[in-house]
Amino acid sequence: MSTHELFISGLGISQNVLRAIVVKAVSHIEGVAQVGGNDITSNLISVFTTKSLPEDKAVEARVEDDKLFVDVHVAVFYGYPFVGLAQEIRSSVATALQEQLSCEIGAIDVYIDSLVFPKE
C-alpha cells in the first residue's frame, strides 16, 4: 500500500486513513458489494468474508487548489439503480470526509467496476 500523504489546509493525511474513512462511509450502503476490486475473484472473496479493501486503487484522492478530489471504485449488486446508488455513495462519503477532515470537497467520482449477480 502507498504511504503517500495528501496535504490539505496544512494537514497531512495518509492515503490509508482517507481510504479507511471512505470504506467506512460506503460499507453501510445497501447495494454496495464492496469498495474496490474489479476482478471476479476479489469480489467473491469479499462478498463471503469481511474483507472490504482488496487493493490500493479502491479509493484514490488528490488535492488541487486546497480542495479534495476523491475517486471511489465499487462493486455493486445487480438490481440497484446506478445513478441513485452513486448519489448515495457521494453523499455518504462527503459527510464522512467533512466530519473527519473539515475540508472543502472538489468532487467525489464513483466508478462501478463490477456487478455482482445474486445466486438463483
PDB file of C-alpha atoms in Angstrom, residues 11-115:
ATOM      1  CA  LEU A  11      -2.737  18.911   7.488  1.00  0.00           C
ATOM      2  CA  GLY A  12      -1.036  15.774   6.183  1.00  0.00           C
ATOM      3  CA  ILE A  13      -3.396  12.825   5.704  1.00  0.00           C
ATOM      4  CA  SER A  14      -2.235   9.328   4.837  1.00  0.00           C
ATOM      5  CA  GLN A  15      -3.912   7.753   1.810  1.00  0.00           C
ATOM      6  CA  ASN A  16      -4.605   4.762   4.082  1.00  0.00           C
ATOM      7  CA  VAL A  17      -6.501   6.948   6.567  1.00  0.00           C
ATOM      8  CA  LEU A  18      -8.528   8.548   3.799  1.00  0.00           C
ATOM      9  CA  ARG A  19      -9.254   5.101   2.352  1.00  0.00           C
ATOM     10  CA  ALA A  20     -10.477   3.870   5.753  1.00  0.00           C
ATOM     11  CA  ILE A  21     -12.842   6.849   6.109  1.00  0.00           C
ATOM     12  CA  VAL A  22     -14.318   6.241   2.654  1.00  0.00           C
ATOM     13  CA  VAL A  23     -14.673   2.471   3.117  1.00  0.00           C
ATOM     14  CA  LYS A  24     -16.455   3.021   6.450  1.00  0.00           C
ATOM     15  CA  ALA A  25     -18.786   5.575   4.863  1.00  0.00           C
ATOM     16  CA  VAL A  26     -19.719   3.284   1.972  1.00  0.00           C
ATOM     17  CA  SER A  27     -19.863  -0.059   3.800  1.00  0.00           C
ATOM     18  CA  HIS A  28     -23.386   0.514   5.184  1.00  0.00           C
ATOM     19  CA  ILE A  29     -24.976   1.412   1.831  1.00  0.00           C
ATOM     20  CA  GLU A  30     -27.435  -1.192   0.609  1.00  0.00           C
ATOM     21  CA  GLY A  31     -26.480  -2.355  -2.873  1.00  0.00           C
ATOM     22  CA  VAL A  32     -22.714  -1.965  -2.486  1.00  0.00           C
ATOM     23  CA  ALA A  33     -20.981  -5.349  -2.562  1.00  0.00           C
ATOM     24  CA  GLN A  34     -17.558  -3.906  -1.749  1.00  0.00           C
ATOM     25  CA  VAL A  35     -15.277  -0.948  -2.182  1.00  0.00           C
ATOM     26  CA  GLY A  36     -12.684  -1.735  -4.832  1.00  0.00           C
ATOM     27  CA  GLY A  37     -12.000  -4.998  -6.545  1.00  0.00           C
ATOM     28  CA  ASN A  38     -12.621  -5.085 -10.241  1.00  0.00           C
ATOM     29  CA  ASP A  39     -11.924  -8.758 -10.738  1.00  0.00           C
ATOM     30  CA  ILE A  40     -14.311 -11.583 -10.011  1.00  0.00           C
ATOM     31  CA  THR A  41     -12.007 -13.370  -7.561  1.00  0.00           C
ATOM     32  CA  SER A  42     -11.689 -10.420  -5.198  1.00  0.00           C
ATOM     33  CA  ASN A  43     -15.422  -9.750  -5.493  1.00  0.00           C
ATOM     34  CA  LEU A  44     -16.321 -13.301  -4.498  1.00  0.00           C
ATOM     35  CA  ILE A  45     -13.844 -13.286  -1.629  1.00  0.00           C
ATOM     36  CA  SER A  46     -15.175 -10.024  -0.209  1.00  0.00           C
ATOM     37  CA  VAL A  47     -18.836 -10.998  -0.599  1.00  0.00           C
ATOM     38  CA  PHE A  48     -18.270 -14.095   1.527  1.00  0.00           C
ATOM     39  CA  THR A  49     -15.855 -12.575   4.051  1.00  0.00           C
ATOM     40  CA  THR A  50     -15.463  -9.316   5.935  1.00  0.00           C
ATOM     41  CA  LYS A  51     -12.634  -8.056   3.739  1.00  0.00           C
ATOM     42  CA  SER A  52     -13.609  -4.774   2.137  1.00  0.00           C
ATOM     43  CA  LEU A  53     -10.450  -3.292   0.673  1.00  0.00           C
ATOM     44  CA  PRO A  54      -8.530  -5.737  -1.522  1.00  0.00           C
ATOM     45  CA  GLU A  55      -6.443  -3.242  -3.464  1.00  0.00           C
ATOM     46  CA  ASP A  56      -4.787   0.179  -3.455  1.00  0.00           C
ATOM     47  CA  LYS A  57      -6.946   1.503  -6.264  1.00  0.00           C
ATOM     48  CA  ALA A  58     -10.235   1.209  -4.373  1.00  0.00           C
ATOM     49  CA  VAL A  59     -10.014   4.838  -3.260  1.00  0.00           C
ATOM     50  CA  GLU A  60      -7.838   7.401  -4.963  1.00  0.00           C
ATOM     51  CA  ALA A  61      -7.527  11.006  -3.834  1.00  0.00           C
ATOM     52  CA  ARG A  62      -5.745  14.165  -4.802  1.00  0.00           C
ATOM     53  CA  VAL A  63      -5.682  17.779  -3.648  1.00  0.00           C
ATOM     54  CA  GLU A  64      -5.995  20.632  -6.131  1.00  0.00           C
ATOM     55  CA  ASP A  65      -6.313  24.275  -5.061  1.00  0.00           C
ATOM     56  CA  ASP A  66      -6.815  23.119  -1.454  1.00  0.00           C
ATOM     57  CA  LYS A  67      -9.862  21.029  -2.453  1.00  0.00           C
ATOM     58  CA  LEU A  68     -10.081  17.279  -2.053  1.00  0.00           C
ATOM     59  CA  PHE A  69     -10.992  15.170  -5.080  1.00  0.00           C
ATOM     60  CA  VAL A  70     -11.849  11.518  -4.437  1.00  0.00           C
ATOM     61  CA  ASP A  71     -12.412   8.577  -6.791  1.00  0.00           C
ATOM     62  CA  VAL A  72     -14.308   5.646  -5.262  1.00  0.00           C
ATOM     63  CA  HIS A  73     -14.305   2.302  -7.076  1.00  0.00           C
ATOM     64  CA  VAL A  74     -17.065  -0.104  -6.081  1.00  0.00           C
ATOM     65  CA  ALA A  75     -18.654  -3.413  -6.935  1.00  0.00           C
ATOM     66  CA  VAL A  76     -22.425  -3.334  -6.676  1.00  0.00           C
ATOM     67  CA  PHE A  77     -25.216  -5.869  -6.512  1.00  0.00           C
ATOM     68  CA  TYR A  78     -27.461  -6.246  -9.535  1.00  0.00           C
ATOM     69  CA  GLY A  79     -30.881  -4.644  -9.179  1.00  0.00           C
ATOM     70  CA  TYR A  80     -29.876  -1.310  -7.644  1.00  0.00           C
ATOM     71  CA  PRO A  81     -30.170   1.709  -9.980  1.00  0.00           C
ATOM     72  CA  PHE A  82     -26.651   3.000 -10.616  1.00  0.00           C
ATOM     73  CA  VAL A  83     -27.452   6.725 -10.573  1.00  0.00           C
ATOM     74  CA  GLY A  84     -29.212   6.578  -7.203  1.00  0.00           C
ATOM     75  CA  LEU A  85     -26.530   4.339  -5.743  1.00  0.00           C
ATOM     76  CA  ALA A  86     -23.749   6.664  -6.915  1.00  0.00           C
ATOM     77  CA  GLN A  87     -25.540   9.653  -5.387  1.00  0.00           C
ATOM     78  CA  GLU A  88     -25.923   7.852  -2.067  1.00  0.00           C
ATOM     79  CA  ILE A  89     -22.207   6.939  -2.131  1.00  0.00           C
ATOM     80  CA  ARG A  90     -21.221  10.547  -2.908  1.00  0.00           C
ATOM     81  CA  SER A  91     -23.413  11.903  -0.117  1.00  0.00           C
ATOM     82  CA  SER A  92     -22.163   9.434   2.489  1.00  0.00           C
ATOM     83  CA  VAL A  93     -18.504   9.961   1.560  1.00  0.00           C
ATOM     84  CA  ALA A  94     -18.868  13.764   1.557  1.00  0.00           C
ATOM     85  CA  THR A  95     -20.465  13.716   5.007  1.00  0.00           C
ATOM     86  CA  ALA A  96     -17.761  11.433   6.434  1.00  0.00           C
ATOM     87  CA  LEU A  97     -14.928  13.493   4.951  1.00  0.00           C
ATOM     88  CA  GLN A  98     -16.440  16.746   6.212  1.00  0.00           C
ATOM     89  CA  GLU A  99     -16.866  15.306   9.712  1.00  0.00           C
ATOM     90  CA  GLN A 100     -13.340  13.885   9.883  1.00  0.00           C
ATOM     91  CA  LEU A 101     -11.282  16.370   7.864  1.00  0.00           C
ATOM     92  CA  SER A 102     -13.314  19.599   7.697  1.00  0.00           C
ATOM     93  CA  CYS A 103     -12.016  20.205   4.198  1.00  0.00           C
ATOM     94  CA  GLU A 104     -13.557  21.512   1.010  1.00  0.00           C
ATOM     95  CA  ILE A 105     -14.600  18.756  -1.395  1.00  0.00           C
ATOM     96  CA  GLY A 106     -13.883  19.386  -5.061  1.00  0.00           C
ATOM     97  CA  ALA A 107     -15.586  16.237  -6.368  1.00  0.00           C
ATOM     98  CA  ILE A 108     -16.388  12.666  -5.458  1.00  0.00           C
ATOM     99  CA  ASP A 109     -16.453  10.457  -8.535  1.00  0.00           C
ATOM    100  CA  VAL A 110     -17.939   6.976  -8.290  1.00  0.00           C
ATOM    101  CA  TYR A 111     -16.783   4.165 -10.573  1.00  0.00           C
ATOM    102  CA  ILE A 112     -18.828   0.988 -10.760  1.00  0.00           C
ATOM    103  CA  ASP A 113     -16.161  -1.560 -11.674  1.00  0.00           C
ATOM    104  CA  SER A 114     -18.067  -4.784 -11.071  1.00  0.00           C
ATOM    105  CA  LEU A 115     -21.591  -6.094 -10.933  1.00  0.00           C
TER     106      LEU A 115
END
